[in-house]
Structure formats: C-alpha cells, structure tokens
Coordinates of C-alpha atoms and ligand atoms in Angstrom, one line a residue:
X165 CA 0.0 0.0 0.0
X166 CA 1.2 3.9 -0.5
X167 CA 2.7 5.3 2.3
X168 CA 0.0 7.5 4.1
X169 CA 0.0 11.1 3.8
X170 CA 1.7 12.4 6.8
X171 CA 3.9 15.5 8.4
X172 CA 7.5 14.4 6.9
X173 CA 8.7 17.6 7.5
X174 CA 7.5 17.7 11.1
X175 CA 9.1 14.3 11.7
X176 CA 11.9 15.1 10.4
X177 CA 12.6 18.0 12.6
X178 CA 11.3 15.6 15.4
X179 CA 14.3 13.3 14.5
X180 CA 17.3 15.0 15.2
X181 CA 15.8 16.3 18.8
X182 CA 15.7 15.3 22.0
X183 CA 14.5 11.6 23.1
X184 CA 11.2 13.0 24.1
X185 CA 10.7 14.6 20.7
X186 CA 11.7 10.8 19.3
X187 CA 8.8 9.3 21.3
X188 CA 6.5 11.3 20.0
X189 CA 7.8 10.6 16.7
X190 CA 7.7 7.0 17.2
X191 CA 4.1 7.7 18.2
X192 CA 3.1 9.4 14.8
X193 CA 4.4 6.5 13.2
X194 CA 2.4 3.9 14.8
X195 CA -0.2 5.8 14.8
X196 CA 0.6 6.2 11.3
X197 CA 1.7 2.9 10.1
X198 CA -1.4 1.1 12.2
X199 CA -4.6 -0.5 10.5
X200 CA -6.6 -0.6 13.7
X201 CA -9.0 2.9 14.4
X202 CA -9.3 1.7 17.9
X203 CA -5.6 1.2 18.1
X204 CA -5.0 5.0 16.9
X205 CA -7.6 6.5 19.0
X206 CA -6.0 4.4 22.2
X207 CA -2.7 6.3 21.5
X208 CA -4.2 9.2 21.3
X209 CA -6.2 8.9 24.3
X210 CA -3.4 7.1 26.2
X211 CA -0.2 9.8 24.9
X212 CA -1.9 13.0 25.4
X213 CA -3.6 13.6 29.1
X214 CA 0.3 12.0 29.9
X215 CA 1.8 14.8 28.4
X216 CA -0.2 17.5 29.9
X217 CA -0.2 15.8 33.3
X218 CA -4.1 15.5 33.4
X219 CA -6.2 12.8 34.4
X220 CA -7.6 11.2 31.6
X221 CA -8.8 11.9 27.8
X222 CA -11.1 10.2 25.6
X223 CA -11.0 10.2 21.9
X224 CA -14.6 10.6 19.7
X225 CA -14.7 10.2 16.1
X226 CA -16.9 12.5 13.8
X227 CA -19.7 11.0 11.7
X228 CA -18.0 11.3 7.9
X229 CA -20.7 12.6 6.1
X230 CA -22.0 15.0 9.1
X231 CA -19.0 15.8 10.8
X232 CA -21.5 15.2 14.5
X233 CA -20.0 13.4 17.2
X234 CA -21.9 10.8 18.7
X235 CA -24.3 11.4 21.1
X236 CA -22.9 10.8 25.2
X237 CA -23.8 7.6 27.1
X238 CA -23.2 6.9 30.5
X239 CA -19.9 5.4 30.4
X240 CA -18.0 8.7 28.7
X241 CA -21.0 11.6 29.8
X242 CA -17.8 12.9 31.9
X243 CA -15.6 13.6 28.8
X244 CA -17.8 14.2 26.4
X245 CA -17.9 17.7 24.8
X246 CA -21.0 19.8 24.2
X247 CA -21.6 20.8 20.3
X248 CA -20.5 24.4 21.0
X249 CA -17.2 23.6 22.4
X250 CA -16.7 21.5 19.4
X251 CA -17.5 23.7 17.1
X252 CA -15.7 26.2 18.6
X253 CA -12.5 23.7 18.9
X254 CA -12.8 23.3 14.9
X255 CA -13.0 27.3 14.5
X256 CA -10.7 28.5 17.3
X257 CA -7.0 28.8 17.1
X258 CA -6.6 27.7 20.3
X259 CA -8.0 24.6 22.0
X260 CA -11.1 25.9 24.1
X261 CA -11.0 25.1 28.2
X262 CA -14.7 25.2 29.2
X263 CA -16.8 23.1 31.5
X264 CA -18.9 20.7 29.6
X265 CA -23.1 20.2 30.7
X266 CA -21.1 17.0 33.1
X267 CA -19.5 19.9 34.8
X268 CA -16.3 18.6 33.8
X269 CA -13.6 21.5 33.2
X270 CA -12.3 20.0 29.4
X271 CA -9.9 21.1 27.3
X272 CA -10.8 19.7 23.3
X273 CA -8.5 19.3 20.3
X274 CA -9.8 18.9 16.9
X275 CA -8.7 16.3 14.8
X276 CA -9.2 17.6 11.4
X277 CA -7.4 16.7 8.0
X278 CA -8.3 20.0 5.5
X279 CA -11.9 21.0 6.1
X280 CA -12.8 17.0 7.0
X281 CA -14.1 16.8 11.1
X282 CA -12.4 13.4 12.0
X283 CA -12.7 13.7 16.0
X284 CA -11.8 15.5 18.9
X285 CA -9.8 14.6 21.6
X286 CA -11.1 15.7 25.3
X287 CA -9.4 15.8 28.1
X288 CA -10.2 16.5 31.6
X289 CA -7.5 18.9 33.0
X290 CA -9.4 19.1 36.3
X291 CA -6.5 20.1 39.0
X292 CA -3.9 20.7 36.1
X293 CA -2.4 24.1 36.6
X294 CA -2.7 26.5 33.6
X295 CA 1.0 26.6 32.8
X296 CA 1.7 22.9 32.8
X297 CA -1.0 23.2 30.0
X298 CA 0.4 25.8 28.0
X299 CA 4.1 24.4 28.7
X300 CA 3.1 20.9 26.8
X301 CA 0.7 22.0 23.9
X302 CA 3.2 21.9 21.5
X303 CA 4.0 18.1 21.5
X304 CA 0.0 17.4 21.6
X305 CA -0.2 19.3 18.7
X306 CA 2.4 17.1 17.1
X307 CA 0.3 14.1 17.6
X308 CA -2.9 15.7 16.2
X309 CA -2.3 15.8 12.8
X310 CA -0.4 12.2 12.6
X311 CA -3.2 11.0 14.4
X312 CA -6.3 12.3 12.2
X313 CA -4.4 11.3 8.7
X314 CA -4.1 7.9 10.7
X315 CA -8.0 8.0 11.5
X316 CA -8.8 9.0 7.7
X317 CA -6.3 6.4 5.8
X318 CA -7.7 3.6 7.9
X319 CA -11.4 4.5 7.0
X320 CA -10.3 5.2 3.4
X321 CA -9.3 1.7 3.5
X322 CA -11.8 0.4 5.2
X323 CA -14.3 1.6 3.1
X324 CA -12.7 0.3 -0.5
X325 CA -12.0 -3.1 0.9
X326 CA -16.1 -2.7 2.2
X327 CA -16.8 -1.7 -1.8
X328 CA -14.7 -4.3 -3.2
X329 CA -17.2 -7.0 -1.4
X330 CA -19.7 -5.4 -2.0
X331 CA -18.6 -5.4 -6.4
X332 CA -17.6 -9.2 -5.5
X333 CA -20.6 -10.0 -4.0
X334 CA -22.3 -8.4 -7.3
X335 CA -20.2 -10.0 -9.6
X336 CA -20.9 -13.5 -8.1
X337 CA -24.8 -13.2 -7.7
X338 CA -25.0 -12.6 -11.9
X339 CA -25.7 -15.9 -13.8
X340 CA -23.4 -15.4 -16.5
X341 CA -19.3 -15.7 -16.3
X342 CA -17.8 -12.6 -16.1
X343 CA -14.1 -12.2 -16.5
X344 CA -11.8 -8.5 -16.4
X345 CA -8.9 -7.7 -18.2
X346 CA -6.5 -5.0 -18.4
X347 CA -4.8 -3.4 -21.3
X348 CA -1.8 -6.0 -21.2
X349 CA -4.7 -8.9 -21.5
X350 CA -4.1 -9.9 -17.9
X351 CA -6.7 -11.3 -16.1
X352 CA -7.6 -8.8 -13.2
X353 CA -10.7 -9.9 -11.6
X354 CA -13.3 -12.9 -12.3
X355 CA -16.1 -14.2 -10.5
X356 CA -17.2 -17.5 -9.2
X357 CA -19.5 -18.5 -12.0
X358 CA -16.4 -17.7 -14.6
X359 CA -14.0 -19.5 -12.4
X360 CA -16.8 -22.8 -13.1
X361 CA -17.2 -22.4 -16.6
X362 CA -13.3 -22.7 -17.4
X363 CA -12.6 -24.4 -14.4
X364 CA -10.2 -21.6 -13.0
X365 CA -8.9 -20.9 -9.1
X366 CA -8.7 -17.6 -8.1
X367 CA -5.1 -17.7 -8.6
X368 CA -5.5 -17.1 -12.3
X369 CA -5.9 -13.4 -11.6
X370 CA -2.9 -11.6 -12.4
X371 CA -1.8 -14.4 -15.2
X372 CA -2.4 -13.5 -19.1
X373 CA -5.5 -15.1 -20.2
X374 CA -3.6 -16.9 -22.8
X375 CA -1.9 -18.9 -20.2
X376 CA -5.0 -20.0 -18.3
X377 CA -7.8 -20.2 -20.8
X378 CA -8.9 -23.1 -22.9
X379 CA -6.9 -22.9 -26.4
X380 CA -10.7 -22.4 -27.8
X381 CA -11.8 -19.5 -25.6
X382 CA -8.4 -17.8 -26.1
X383 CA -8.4 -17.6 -29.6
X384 CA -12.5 -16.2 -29.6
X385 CA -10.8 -13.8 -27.5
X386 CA -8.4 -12.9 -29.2
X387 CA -10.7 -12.1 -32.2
X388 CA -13.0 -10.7 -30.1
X389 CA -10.4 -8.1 -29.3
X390 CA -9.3 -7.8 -32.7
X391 CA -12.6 -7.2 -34.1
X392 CA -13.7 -4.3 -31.4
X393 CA -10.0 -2.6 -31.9
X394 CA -10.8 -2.5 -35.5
X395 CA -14.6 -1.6 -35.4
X396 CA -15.1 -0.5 -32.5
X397 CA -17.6 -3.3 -31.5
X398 CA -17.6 -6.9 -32.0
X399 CA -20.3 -10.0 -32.8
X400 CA -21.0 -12.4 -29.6
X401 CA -18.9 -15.5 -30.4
X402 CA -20.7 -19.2 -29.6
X403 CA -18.4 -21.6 -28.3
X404 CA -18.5 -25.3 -27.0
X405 CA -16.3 -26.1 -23.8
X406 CA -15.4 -29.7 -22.5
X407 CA -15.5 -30.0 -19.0
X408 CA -12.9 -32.0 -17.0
X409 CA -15.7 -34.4 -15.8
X410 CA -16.9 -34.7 -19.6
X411 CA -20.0 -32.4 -19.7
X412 CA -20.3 -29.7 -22.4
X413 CA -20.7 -26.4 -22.3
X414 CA -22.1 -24.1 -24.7
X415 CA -20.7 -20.1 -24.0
X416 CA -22.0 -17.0 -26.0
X417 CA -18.9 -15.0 -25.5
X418 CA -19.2 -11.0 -25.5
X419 CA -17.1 -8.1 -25.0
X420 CA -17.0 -4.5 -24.1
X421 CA -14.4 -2.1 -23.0
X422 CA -13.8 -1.2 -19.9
X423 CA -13.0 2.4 -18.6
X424 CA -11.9 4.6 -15.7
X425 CA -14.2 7.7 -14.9
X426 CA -12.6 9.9 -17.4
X427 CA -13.6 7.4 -20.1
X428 CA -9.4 6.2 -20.7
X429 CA -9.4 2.2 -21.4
X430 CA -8.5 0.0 -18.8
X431 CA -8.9 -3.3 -20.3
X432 CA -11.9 -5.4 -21.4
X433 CA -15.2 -7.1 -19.7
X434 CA -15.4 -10.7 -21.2
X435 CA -19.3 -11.7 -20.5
X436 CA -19.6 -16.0 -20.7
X437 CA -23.0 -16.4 -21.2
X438 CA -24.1 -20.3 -20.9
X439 CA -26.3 -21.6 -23.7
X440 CA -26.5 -25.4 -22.7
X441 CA -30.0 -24.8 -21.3
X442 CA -30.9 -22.8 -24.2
X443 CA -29.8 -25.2 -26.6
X444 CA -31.4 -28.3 -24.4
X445 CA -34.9 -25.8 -24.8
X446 CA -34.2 -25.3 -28.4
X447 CA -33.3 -29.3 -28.9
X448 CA -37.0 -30.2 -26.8
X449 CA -39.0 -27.9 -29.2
X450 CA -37.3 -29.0 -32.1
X451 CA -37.4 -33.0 -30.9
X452 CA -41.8 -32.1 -29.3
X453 CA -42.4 -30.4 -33.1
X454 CA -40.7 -33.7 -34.8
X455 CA -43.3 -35.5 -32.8
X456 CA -46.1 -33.6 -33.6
X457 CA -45.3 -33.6 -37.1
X458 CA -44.7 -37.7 -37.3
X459 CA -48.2 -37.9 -34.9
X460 CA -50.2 -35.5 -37.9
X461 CA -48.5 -38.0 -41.0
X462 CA -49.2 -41.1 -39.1
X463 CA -53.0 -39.8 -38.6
X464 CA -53.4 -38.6 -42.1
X465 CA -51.8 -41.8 -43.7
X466 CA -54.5 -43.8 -41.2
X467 CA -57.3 -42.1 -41.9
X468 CA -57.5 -42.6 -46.1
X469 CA -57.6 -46.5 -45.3
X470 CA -60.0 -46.0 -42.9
X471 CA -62.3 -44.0 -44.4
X472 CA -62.6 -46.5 -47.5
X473 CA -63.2 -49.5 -45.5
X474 CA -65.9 -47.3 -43.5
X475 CA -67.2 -46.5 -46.9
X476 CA -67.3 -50.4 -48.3
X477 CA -68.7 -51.4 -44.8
X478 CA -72.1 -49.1 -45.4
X479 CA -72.0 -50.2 -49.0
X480 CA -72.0 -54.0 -47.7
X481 CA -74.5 -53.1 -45.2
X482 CA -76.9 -51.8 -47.8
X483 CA -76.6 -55.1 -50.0
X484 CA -76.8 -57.8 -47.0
X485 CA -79.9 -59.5 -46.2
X486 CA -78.2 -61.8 -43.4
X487 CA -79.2 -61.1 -39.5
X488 CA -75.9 -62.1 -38.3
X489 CA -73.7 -60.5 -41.3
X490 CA -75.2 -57.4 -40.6
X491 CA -74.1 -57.6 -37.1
X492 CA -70.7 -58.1 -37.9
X493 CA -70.6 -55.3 -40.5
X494 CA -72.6 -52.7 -38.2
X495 CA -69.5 -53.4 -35.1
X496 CA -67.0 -53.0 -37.7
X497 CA -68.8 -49.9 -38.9
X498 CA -69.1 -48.3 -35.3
X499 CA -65.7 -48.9 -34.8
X500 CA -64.3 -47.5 -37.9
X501 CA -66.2 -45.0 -36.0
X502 CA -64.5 -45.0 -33.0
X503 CA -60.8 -45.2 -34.5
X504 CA -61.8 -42.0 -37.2
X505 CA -62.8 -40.2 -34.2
X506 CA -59.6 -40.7 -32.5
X507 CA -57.6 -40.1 -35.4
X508 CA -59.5 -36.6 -36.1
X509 CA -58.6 -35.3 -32.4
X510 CA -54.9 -36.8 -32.9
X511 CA -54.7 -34.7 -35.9
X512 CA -56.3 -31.9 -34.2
X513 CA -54.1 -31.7 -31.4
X514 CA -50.9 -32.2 -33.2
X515 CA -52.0 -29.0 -35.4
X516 CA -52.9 -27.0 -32.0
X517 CA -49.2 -28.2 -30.8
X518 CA -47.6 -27.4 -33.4
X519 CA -49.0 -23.9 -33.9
X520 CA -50.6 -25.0 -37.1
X521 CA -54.6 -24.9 -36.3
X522 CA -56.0 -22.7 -39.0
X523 CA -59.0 -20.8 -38.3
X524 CA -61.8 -20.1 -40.9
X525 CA -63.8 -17.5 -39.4
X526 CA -66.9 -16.1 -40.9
X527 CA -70.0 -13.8 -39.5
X528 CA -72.7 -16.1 -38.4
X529 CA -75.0 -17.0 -35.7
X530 CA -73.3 -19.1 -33.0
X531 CA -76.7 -20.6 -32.4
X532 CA -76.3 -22.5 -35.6
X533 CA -73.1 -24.3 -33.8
X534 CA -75.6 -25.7 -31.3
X535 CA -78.2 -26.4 -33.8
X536 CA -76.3 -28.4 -36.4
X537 CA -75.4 -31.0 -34.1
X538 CA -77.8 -32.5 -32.8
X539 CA -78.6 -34.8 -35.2
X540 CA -75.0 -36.4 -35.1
X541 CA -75.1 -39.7 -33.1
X542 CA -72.6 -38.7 -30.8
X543 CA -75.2 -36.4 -29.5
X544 CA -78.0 -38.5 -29.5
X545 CA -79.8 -40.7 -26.3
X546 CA -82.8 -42.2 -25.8
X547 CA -81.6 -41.7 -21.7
X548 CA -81.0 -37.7 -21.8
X549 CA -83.2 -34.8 -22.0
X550 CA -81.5 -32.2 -24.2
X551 CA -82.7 -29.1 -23.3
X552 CA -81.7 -26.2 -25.4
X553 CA -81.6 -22.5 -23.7
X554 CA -80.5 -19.8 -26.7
X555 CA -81.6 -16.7 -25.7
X556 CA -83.1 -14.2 -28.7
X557 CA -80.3 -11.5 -28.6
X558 CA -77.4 -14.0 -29.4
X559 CA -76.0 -11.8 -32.2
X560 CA -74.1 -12.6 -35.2
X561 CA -70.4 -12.8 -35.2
X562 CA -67.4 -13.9 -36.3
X563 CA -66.6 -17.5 -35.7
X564 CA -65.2 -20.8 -37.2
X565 CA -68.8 -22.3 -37.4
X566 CA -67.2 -26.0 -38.2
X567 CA -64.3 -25.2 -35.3
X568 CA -67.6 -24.4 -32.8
X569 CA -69.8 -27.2 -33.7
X570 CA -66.5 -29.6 -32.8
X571 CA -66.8 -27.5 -29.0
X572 CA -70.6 -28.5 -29.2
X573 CA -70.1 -32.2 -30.3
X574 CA -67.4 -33.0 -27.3
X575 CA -68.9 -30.7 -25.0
X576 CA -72.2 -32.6 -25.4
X577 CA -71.0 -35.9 -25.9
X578 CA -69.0 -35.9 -22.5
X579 CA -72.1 -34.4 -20.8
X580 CA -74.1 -37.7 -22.1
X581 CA -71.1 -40.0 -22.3
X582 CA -70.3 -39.1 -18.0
X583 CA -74.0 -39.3 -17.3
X584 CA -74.7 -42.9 -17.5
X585 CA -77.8 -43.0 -15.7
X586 CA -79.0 -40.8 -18.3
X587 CA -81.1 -37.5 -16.9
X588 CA -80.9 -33.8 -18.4
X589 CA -78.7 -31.8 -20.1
X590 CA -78.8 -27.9 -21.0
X591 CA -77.4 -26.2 -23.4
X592 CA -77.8 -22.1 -23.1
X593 CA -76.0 -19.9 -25.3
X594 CA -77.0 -16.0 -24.5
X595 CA -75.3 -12.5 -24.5
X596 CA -73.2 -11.0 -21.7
X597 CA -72.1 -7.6 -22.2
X598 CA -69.3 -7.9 -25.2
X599 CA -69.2 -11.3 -25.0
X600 CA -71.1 -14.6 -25.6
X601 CA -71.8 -17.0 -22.9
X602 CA -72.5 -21.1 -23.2
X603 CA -73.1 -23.5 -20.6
X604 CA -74.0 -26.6 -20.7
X605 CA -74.8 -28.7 -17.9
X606 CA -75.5 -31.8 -17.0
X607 CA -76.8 -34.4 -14.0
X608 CA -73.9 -36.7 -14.4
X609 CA -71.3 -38.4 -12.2
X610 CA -68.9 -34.7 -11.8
X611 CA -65.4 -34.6 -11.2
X612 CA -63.7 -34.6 -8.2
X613 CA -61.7 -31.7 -7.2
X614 CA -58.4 -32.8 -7.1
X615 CA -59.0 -33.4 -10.7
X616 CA -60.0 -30.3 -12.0
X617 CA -56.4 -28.7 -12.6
X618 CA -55.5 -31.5 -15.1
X619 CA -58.5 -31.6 -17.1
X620 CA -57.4 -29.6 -20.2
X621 CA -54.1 -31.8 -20.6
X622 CA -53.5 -34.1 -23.5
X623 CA -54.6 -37.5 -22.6
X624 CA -56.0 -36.7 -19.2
X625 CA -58.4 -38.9 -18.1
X626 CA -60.1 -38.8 -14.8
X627 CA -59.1 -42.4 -13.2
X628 CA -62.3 -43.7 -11.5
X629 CA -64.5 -47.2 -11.3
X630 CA -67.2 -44.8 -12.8
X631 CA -65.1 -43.9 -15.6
X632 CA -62.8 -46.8 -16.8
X633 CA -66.1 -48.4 -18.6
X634 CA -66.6 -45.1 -20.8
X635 CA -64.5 -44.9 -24.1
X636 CA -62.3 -41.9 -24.6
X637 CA -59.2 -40.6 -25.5
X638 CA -58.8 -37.3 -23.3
X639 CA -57.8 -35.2 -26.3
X640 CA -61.6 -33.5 -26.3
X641 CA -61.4 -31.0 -23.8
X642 CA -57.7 -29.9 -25.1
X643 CA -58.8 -29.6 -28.7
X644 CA -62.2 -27.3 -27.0
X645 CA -60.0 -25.3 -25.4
X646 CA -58.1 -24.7 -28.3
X647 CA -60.5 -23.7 -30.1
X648 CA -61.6 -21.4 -27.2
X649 CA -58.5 -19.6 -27.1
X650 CA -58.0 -19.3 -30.8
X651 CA -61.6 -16.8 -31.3
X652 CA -59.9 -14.9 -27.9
X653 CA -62.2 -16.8 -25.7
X654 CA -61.6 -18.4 -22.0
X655 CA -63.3 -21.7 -20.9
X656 CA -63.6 -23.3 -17.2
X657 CA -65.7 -25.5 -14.8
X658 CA -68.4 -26.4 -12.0
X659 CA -67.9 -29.9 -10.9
X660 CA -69.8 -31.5 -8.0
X661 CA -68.9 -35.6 -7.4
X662 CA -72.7 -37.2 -8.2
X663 CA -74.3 -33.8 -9.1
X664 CA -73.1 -33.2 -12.6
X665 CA -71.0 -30.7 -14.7
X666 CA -71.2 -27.3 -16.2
X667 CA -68.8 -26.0 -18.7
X668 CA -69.0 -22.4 -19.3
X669 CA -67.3 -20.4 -22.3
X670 CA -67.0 -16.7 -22.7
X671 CA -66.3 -15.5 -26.8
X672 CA -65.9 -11.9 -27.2
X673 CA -68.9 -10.8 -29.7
X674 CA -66.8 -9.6 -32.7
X675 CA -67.5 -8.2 -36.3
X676 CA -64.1 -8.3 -38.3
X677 CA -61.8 -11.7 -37.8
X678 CA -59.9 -11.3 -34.8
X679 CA -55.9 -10.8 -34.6
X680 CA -54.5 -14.4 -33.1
X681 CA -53.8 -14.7 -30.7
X682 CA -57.1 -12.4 -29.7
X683 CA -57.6 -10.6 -26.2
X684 CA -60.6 -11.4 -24.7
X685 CA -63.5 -8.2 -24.3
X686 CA -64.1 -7.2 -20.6
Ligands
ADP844 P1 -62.4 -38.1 -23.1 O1 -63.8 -37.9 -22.9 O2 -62.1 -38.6 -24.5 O3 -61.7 -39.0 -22.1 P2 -62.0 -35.3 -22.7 O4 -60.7 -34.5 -22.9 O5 -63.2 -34.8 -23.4 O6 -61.5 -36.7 -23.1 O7 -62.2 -35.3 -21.2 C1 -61.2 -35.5 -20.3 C2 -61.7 -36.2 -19.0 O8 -62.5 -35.2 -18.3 C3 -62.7 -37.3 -19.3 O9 -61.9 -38.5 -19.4 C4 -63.5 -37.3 -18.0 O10 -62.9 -38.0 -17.0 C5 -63.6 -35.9 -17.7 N1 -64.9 -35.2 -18.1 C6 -65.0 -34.4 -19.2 N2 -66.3 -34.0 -19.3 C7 -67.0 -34.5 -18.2 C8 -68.3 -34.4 -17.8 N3 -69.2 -33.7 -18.4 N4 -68.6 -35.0 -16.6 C9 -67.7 -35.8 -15.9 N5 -66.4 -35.9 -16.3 C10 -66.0 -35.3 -17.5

C-alpha cells in the first residue's frame, strides 16, 4: 500500500531532537503505520492527558458525512464535549477550556485533515495548573495531525475493501461468467461463475489469459479483441467447452471495453453467457415439433384407409340381407367410427401443438353451432333430455362455425357420455355484455376436485370405477380449449362428485376476424 500522507517535514525536525521529541515521533508513526482505528484512538487517548499531566482523555470520532460526534452515554457523559465547544474547537485557534453540561472542566482538540471533522480529543484537566498546559501544547499538537491522517487512511481503507465485497458479491450473484482484463490482457478480476465455466482458481488473476484459458476460448478472445480494436464493437462469439468431468458447455462469449471515470481504457469485460439450457430448450421444441409432425402424418396416412373401408362397410351393409352379417358389419362400422374419431382429435391436437390450427372465421350465428349437431349420433340418447336455452339477442359474429360445432359435439358428448344413468342436459347460449356465454350442464357423475387442474391436458383422463367403462381418448377437452382460445375466448368448470358438470365459455362478440392470438373483451 502507498505510504500515508503524513507531516515528513514535522518528523523530520522531530528526528534530530531530544529523546522526548523521538517518542513522540515514534508515536506518529504507529499511529501512522497502524490498520486498527481503535488502536489510533487508544494512543491518542493514552499519549496526550500523559503529556499534559491530566487525568484522563477520551477520543470521539466524527460521523464522515456530518462531521456530528456521537451522542454521550453513561460510560463517557464525563468527557464528552458539548456541540458548542466542538465547534468552537474546529474554529478556534486555540483549543477551548470550558466546563462541559457533566461539569467537567475540558480542554478539546480537533482532529481535522483540510476541512474533513475526523474527532476530537477531550481531556479533563481538572487540578492541572494552567502553565503545565500551556508548557506541553506543542507536542499534543504534534500528535494531532499524525493522528487524524491515521484516523482517515484507515477508513479510506476500510471503506474500499467494504466496496470491493460489496462489487464481488455483485459479480458472483450474476448468472453469466464474467471475467476483467486490463490493457496488457491480464486477467484482473473474475467471479465465481467464470472461475466454473473454465474451471479456474482464483489464482489465475494476475496471469495472461492466454496462459489459463482453454486454447478455444483464447483464440475467440483474441478475435473478439481484434474485431472491437478494428470496429469498434464486436459479434458475440458461440463456443462449445469440455469439462474436465466430460460435460459440455455451450458459451456466447461477449465483449466490451472497460473504462476509468474519465472514459481512458482500462482493459476489457469478457461476459460467458451459458447456452446449454438454451440449446437443451431449443433441442425439446425441435425433438416435441418432430413428434407432432410424425403424430399428424401417421393420422393422415391412417385415416385414407379408414375412411374407405368405413365406406365399403355401409355399401355392404346396404346389400346384405343376413341377420348375423349385418351384425358383424354394423361393429366394424361403429368402430371405424370410433378409430376415425380418434384419429381426427390426434390430428387436431398435433396441429394446435404445433401452432398449425387454422382458423376459418366467418360472420354467423353461433346458435347454428348448437343447432347443427344435434342430429350427429354422438349427440343423441334415448336416456338424456336435451334441453336447449338460446336466448333471442345472441347476435351474429365472427366464428369458425365447423371449429364451434366440434366444442358443441365433445362438450355434449361428454355431458351424455359421463351421465350414464342418463337425466338432463342444458345447453344455453345467451349475451353477456361484449361477449357470448355457453353452458352446458348436465346431472352426471362430476369430477372430483383434485382433478380439475388436469383436465385440459392431453390424454388426461379422470381415473375412476365410474369412468374406466366409458371410451375416450382425453384429447376433447384440449382440442375445446383450443379452439376457445383461438376466437380470444376463455373456458372453465363447476364440478360436484354425483351432481353433474357445467362447462362455461366466454367469446368476445366480434364483427371483423380477430388478430390471433385475440384478447378477450371485458
Ligand atoms: P375423453 O372424454 O375422450 O376422455 P376429454 O378431454 O373430453 O376426453 O375429457 C377428459 C376427462 O374429463 C374425461 O376422461 C372425463 O374423466 C372428464 N370429463 C369431461 N367432461 C366431463 C363431464 N361432463 N362429466 C364428468 N367428467 C367429465
């Protein structure tokens, strides 16, 4: 560390006197060489009421930024000088000798370095006579200024090393590497997550980088630095890393320059930023659209077979007379059925995962969604009441009529399909403020409510005695939902174990096509 500013020339003088002059030299310089405030104010307090014969002295340090001393307590109430005195000891020439509100006859030094309050040192001189005072000011006098540039220098310090944890501390708590280095591509500071990423002790810091870094790093460094000498700015460089233990690492590597306050370069700031979870991201979307895409070939290439043997099935069922043959044909026909319907909401939901559900909206009347379905024999039973609730001022809108009619179908369908027992179901559609409202409700088993949260996930289904006898393939409600959200709509539930169901849907009323996605009308 520099030497600490301090009277040479006073010390000096003190040198070549006599040996009371050297001790109090000897005190300036331990005073002046020591780390310790308490240490500095103990000589202080010790050296001084021993000079001037008095009792005792105590030392109190300013507040830096207010220059107040700290208020008295018990222990020092005896020494402790009133605010005039001090401010009269820091405007005086001489050191004021006045009773403080104790009643205690003090005599107070300042301890001052330029205009900066550091302290004062008080002394009772109670039963000192007056020219044993003035014989010995000199030497305290000596000690004053050695002792406040003391005081100062160890705060200075105190406070950068307090700043330098503090920038540490900063440094460390930020995700990415970051590594310093000056203009002669040392390495002068790095924090904890730089020293993981290259697998660096903090010993590195003073080395060249091209000693300690990774052949790799060094040379996008060294391009990096080429490329912001010569334009001023350079492209963030991505770069793979082995790891001792064999892992990989994946780095975006940036740079800026670093300067002092008067904008002169110091070096450079090396950000690491680490990609591998990026890239894992990247690799999941890229590996969840791959099966999306393979799930929406597979469907299609299923469904042309399919829909030819459904169509030879009713063409056979048309020409046979036999009892028993037409048995056979109608299961295979229902369950041609059953397999198109899966493949339809398999294709469905790989095009809402993949981002690729198109939407054909045209200005109609939602009612027609409701209406158009009924005669499809998902919807039908001889065991429910269908009641149907569509108010008068349903108005017209924009909608993807065929996209709504699919809500209707599975919306219906589960309210029959989970009400075995049979019993009623309603269907209301009406108009509430800017949007549209639909419920429908039914008397069925309900869903219990640990179950509700999962409901609108792919392949959900609730696991129950009640259910495991009812077909389904728990893409409905995901593929509703979808279709929800894609006319800026929200959907949710009332369930109650053995009462029944109600689904409810709110569809802003628009009149032009909405923007996808669409915000949803308050
Ligand atoms: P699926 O009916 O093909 O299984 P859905 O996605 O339509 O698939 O429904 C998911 C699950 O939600 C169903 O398996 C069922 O457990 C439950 N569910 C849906 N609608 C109802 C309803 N109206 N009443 C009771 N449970 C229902």
């Amino acid at each position: 560390m520099e030497r600490p500013q301090s009277d040479t020339g006073l010390i000096r003088a003190i040198e070549t006197a006599s040996p009371e002059l050297r001790d109090l030299r000897d005190l300036a310089r331990k005073m002046l060489l020591s780390r310790d405030p308490k240490e500095i104010c103990r000589l202080l307090g010790d050296s001084i009421p021993r000079l001037l014969k008095a009792p005792r002295a105590a030392v109190f340090l300013a507040d830096p930024a207010s220059g107040a001393l700290p208020p008295p307590s018990d222990a020092d109430a005896a020494l402790h000088p009133d605010k005039e005195i001090v401010d009269f000891a820091f405007q005086g020439g001489r050191p004021p000798v006045l009773p403080n509100s104790a009643g205690t006859l003090l005599i107070v030094f300042p301890l001052r370095v330029q205009n900066q309050r550091v302290g004062v040192v008080s002394v009772d001189i109670t039963g000192v006579a007056e020219e044993v005072l003035r014989a010995n000011l000199d030497p305290v006098d000596a000690l004053l200024d050695p002792g406040a540039v003391a005081l100062v220098n160890v705060q200075t310090m105190h406070r950068s090393v307090g700043e330098s944890a503090i920038l540490s501390n900063i440094l460390d708590s930020i995700p990415n590497g970051i590594v310093t280095i000056d203009n002669d591509r040392r390495i002068t500071r790095l924090n904890r997550n730089a020293m993981a990423m290259l697998e660096l002790a903090p010993d590195c810091v003073g080395s060249a980088y091209q000693e300690v870094f990774p052949p790799k790093i060094t040379e996008a460094l060294d391009d990096l630095i080429r490329e912001t000498a010569e334009m001023g700015f350079a492209m963030e460089k991505v770069i793979s890393h082995k790891l001792a233990q064999g892992s990989e690492l994946h780095f975006a590597l940036s740079m800026s320059v670093l300067c002092d306050e008067n904008y002169s370069p110091l070096g450079m700031i090396v950000v690491f930023r680490d990609m591998t979870a990026t890239r894992e991201l990247d690799r999941l979307r890229r590996l969840d659209t791959m099966k999306s895409e393979f799930v929406a070939n597979v469907s299609h290439e299923l469904k042309t077979p399919l829909t030819s043997i459904k169509a030879y099935t009713e063409a056979l069922l048309d020409m046979v007379e036999e009892e028993q043959m037409k048995q056979f044909l109608k299961v295979i026909d229902e369950e041609s059925d059953r397999l198109l319907f899966l493949i339809n909401d398999l294709l469905n939901v790989s095009r809402i995962q993949s981002g690729k559900m198109k939407m054909h909206f045209e200005l109609c009347d939602p009612r027609q969604a409701v209406t158009e379905v009924l005669n499809i024999s998902k919807v039908q039973s001889a065991m429910h009441q269908i009641h149907l609730e569509l108010a008068e001022d349903v108005p017209a809108m924009m909608v993807d009529l065929d996209k709504m009619k699919e809500v209707m179908i599975n919306l219906l369908s589960n309210a029959i399909k989970y009400s075995p027992n049979g019993g009623g179901v309603w269907v209301r559609m009406r108009r509430e403020e800017a949007n549209l409202r639909i419920e429908v409700q039914d008397e069925g088993m309900g869903i219990p409510r640990e179950n509700l949260p999962k409901l609108f996930q792919a392949f959900y289904r609730v696991d129950s005695s009640l259910t495991s006898e009812i077909p389904g393939t728990g893409l409905g409600l995901v593929i509703v939902k979808a279709i929800v959200e894609h006319h800026g709509g929200r959907i949710w539930l009332d369930s109650e174990p053995g009462k029944g169901t109600t689904f409810f849907i709110l569809i802003p009323v628009r009149r032009e096509a909405p923007q996808q996605p669409a915000g949803f009308a308050e």
